[in-house]
CSV table of C-alpha atoms and ligand atoms in Angstrom, one decimal:
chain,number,residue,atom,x,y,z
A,1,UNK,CA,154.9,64.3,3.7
A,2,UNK,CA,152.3,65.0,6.3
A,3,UNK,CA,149.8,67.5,6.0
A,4,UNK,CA,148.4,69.3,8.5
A,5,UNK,CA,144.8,71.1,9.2
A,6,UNK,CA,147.3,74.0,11.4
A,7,UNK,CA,149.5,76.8,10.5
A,8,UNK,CA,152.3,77.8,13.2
A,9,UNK,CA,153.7,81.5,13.2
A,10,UNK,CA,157.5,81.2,14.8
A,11,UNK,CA,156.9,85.0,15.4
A,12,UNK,CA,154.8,84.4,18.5
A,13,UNK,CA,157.1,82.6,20.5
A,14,UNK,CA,158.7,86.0,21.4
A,15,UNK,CA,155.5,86.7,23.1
A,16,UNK,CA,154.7,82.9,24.3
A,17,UNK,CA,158.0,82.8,26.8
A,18,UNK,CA,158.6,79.2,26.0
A,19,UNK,CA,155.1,77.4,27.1
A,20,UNK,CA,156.2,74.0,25.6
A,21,UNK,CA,159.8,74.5,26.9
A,22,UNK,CA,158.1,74.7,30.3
A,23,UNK,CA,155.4,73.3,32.7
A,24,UNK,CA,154.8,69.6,33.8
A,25,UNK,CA,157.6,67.2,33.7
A,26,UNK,CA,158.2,65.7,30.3
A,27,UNK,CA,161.2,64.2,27.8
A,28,UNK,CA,162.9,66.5,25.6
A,29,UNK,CA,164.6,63.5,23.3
A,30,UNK,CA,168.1,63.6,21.9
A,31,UNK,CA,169.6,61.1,19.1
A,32,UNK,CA,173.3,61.1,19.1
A,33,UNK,CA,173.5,63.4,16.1
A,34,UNK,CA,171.7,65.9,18.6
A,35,UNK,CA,174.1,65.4,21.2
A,36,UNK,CA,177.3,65.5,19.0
A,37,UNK,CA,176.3,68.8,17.9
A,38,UNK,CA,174.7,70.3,21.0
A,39,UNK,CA,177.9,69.5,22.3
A,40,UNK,CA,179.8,71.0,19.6
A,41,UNK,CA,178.0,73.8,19.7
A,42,UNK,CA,178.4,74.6,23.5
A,43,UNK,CA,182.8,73.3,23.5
A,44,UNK,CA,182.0,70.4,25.2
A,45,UNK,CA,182.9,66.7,25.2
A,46,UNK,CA,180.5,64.4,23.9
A,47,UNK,CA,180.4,62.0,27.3
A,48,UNK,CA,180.9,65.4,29.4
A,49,UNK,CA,178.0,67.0,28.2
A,50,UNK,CA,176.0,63.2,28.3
A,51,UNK,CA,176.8,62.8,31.7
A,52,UNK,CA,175.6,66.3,32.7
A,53,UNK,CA,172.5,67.2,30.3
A,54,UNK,CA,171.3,63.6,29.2
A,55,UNK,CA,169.4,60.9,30.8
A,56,UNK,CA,168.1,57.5,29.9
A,57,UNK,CA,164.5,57.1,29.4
A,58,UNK,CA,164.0,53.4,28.3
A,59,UNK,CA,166.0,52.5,25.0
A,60,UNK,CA,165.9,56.3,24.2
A,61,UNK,CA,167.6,59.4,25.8
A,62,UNK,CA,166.1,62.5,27.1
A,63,UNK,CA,167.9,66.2,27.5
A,64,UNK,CA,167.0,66.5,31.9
A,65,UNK,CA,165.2,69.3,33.1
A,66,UNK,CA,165.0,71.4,36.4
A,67,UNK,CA,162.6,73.0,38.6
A,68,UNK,CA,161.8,76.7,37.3
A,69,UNK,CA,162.5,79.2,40.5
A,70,UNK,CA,159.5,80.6,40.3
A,71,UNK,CA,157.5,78.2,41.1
A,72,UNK,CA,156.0,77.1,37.7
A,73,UNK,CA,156.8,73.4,37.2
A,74,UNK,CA,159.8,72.4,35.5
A,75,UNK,CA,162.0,73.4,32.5
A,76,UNK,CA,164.0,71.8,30.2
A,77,UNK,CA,167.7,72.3,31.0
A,78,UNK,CA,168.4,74.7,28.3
A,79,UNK,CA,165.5,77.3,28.9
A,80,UNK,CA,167.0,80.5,30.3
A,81,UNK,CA,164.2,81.3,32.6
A,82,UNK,CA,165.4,85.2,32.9
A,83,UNK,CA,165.1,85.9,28.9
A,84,UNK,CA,162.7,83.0,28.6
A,85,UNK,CA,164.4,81.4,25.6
A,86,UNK,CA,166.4,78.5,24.4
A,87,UNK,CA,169.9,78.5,25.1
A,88,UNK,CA,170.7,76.3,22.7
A,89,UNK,CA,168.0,77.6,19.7
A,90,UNK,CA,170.4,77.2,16.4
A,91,UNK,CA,171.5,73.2,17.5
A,92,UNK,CA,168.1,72.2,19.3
A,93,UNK,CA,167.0,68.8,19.4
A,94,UNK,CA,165.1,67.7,16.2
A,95,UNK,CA,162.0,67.4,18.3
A,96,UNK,CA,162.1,71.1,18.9
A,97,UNK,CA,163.0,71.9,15.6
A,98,UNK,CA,159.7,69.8,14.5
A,99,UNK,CA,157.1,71.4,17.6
A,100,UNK,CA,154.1,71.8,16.6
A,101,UNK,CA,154.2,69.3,13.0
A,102,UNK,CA,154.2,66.4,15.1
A,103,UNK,CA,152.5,63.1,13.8
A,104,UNK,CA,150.4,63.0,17.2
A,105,UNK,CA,149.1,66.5,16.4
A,106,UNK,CA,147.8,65.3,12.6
A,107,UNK,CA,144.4,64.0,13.6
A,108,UNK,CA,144.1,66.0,16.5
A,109,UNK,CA,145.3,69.5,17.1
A,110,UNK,CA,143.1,71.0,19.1
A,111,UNK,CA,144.8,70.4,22.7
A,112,UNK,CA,147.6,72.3,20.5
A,113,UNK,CA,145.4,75.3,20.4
A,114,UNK,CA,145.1,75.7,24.0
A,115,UNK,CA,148.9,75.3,24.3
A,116,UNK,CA,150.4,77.1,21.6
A,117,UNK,CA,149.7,80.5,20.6
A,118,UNK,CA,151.5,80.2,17.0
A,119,UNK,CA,149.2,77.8,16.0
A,120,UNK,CA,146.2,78.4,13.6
A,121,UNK,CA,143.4,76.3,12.4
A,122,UNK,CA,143.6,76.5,8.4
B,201,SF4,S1,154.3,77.1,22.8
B,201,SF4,FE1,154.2,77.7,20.7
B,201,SF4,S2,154.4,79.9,20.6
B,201,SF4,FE2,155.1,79.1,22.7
B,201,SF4,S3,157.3,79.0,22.5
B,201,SF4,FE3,156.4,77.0,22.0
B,201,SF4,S4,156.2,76.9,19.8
B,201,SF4,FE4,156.5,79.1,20.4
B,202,SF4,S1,166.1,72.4,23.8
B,202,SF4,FE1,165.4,74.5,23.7
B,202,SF4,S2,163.6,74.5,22.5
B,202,SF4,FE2,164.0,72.4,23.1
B,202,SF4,S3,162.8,72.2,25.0
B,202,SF4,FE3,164.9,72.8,25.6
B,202,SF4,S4,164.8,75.0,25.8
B,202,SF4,FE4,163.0,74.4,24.6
């Protein structure tokens, strides 16, 4: 088990609006455990909802992503943008579930500090 020099506080995220669902254009990775049961969850067919909400990136598979209408960059497919939350919050990806206890963020958190508001050095 990885320890970390950060605390995160899910309570902020209400008052975030979704900064790391949002922003530059980046991979939001899916296994296919995650797509069986985001597709579960939302009454869709497994190569249905691959063929609409999946792309390949490499030998691994990314949720896509739009272009927010307000002009800020892009979103990950699954970010309402009017009630700036996840659509999808009970079956997100593993990677979501994980944010901000990453293993790239255990030596260096402090470009977490500027993006996440939950986070706390210890
Ligand atoms: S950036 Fe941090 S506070 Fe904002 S939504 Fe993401 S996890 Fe929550
Ligand atoms: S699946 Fe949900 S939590 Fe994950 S990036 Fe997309 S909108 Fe954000």
């Amino acid at each position: 088990m990885l320890e970390y020099d950060f605390t995160f506080d899910p309570s902020k995220c209400e008052e975030c609006g979704g900064k790391c669902c949002t922003g530059e254009s980046g991979y939001v990775f899916v296994t296919p455990y995650d797509i069986e049961e985001i597709s579960k969850f939302l009454n869709m067919d497994f190569n249905e909802f691959s063929v609409k909400f999946v792309r390949k990136v490499g030998y691994k598979y990314s949720l896509t992503e739009k272009i927010q209408k307000d002009g800020k960059g892009h979103a990950c497919v699954f970010f309402d943008e009017e009630t700036r939350k996840c659509q999808i919050y009970s079956r997100r990806p593993k990677q979501c579930v994980s944010f901000p206890f990453w293993e790239c963020y255990k030596d260096d958190f402090e470009p977490l500090l500027k993006e996440c508001i939950g986070v706390c050095k210890k």
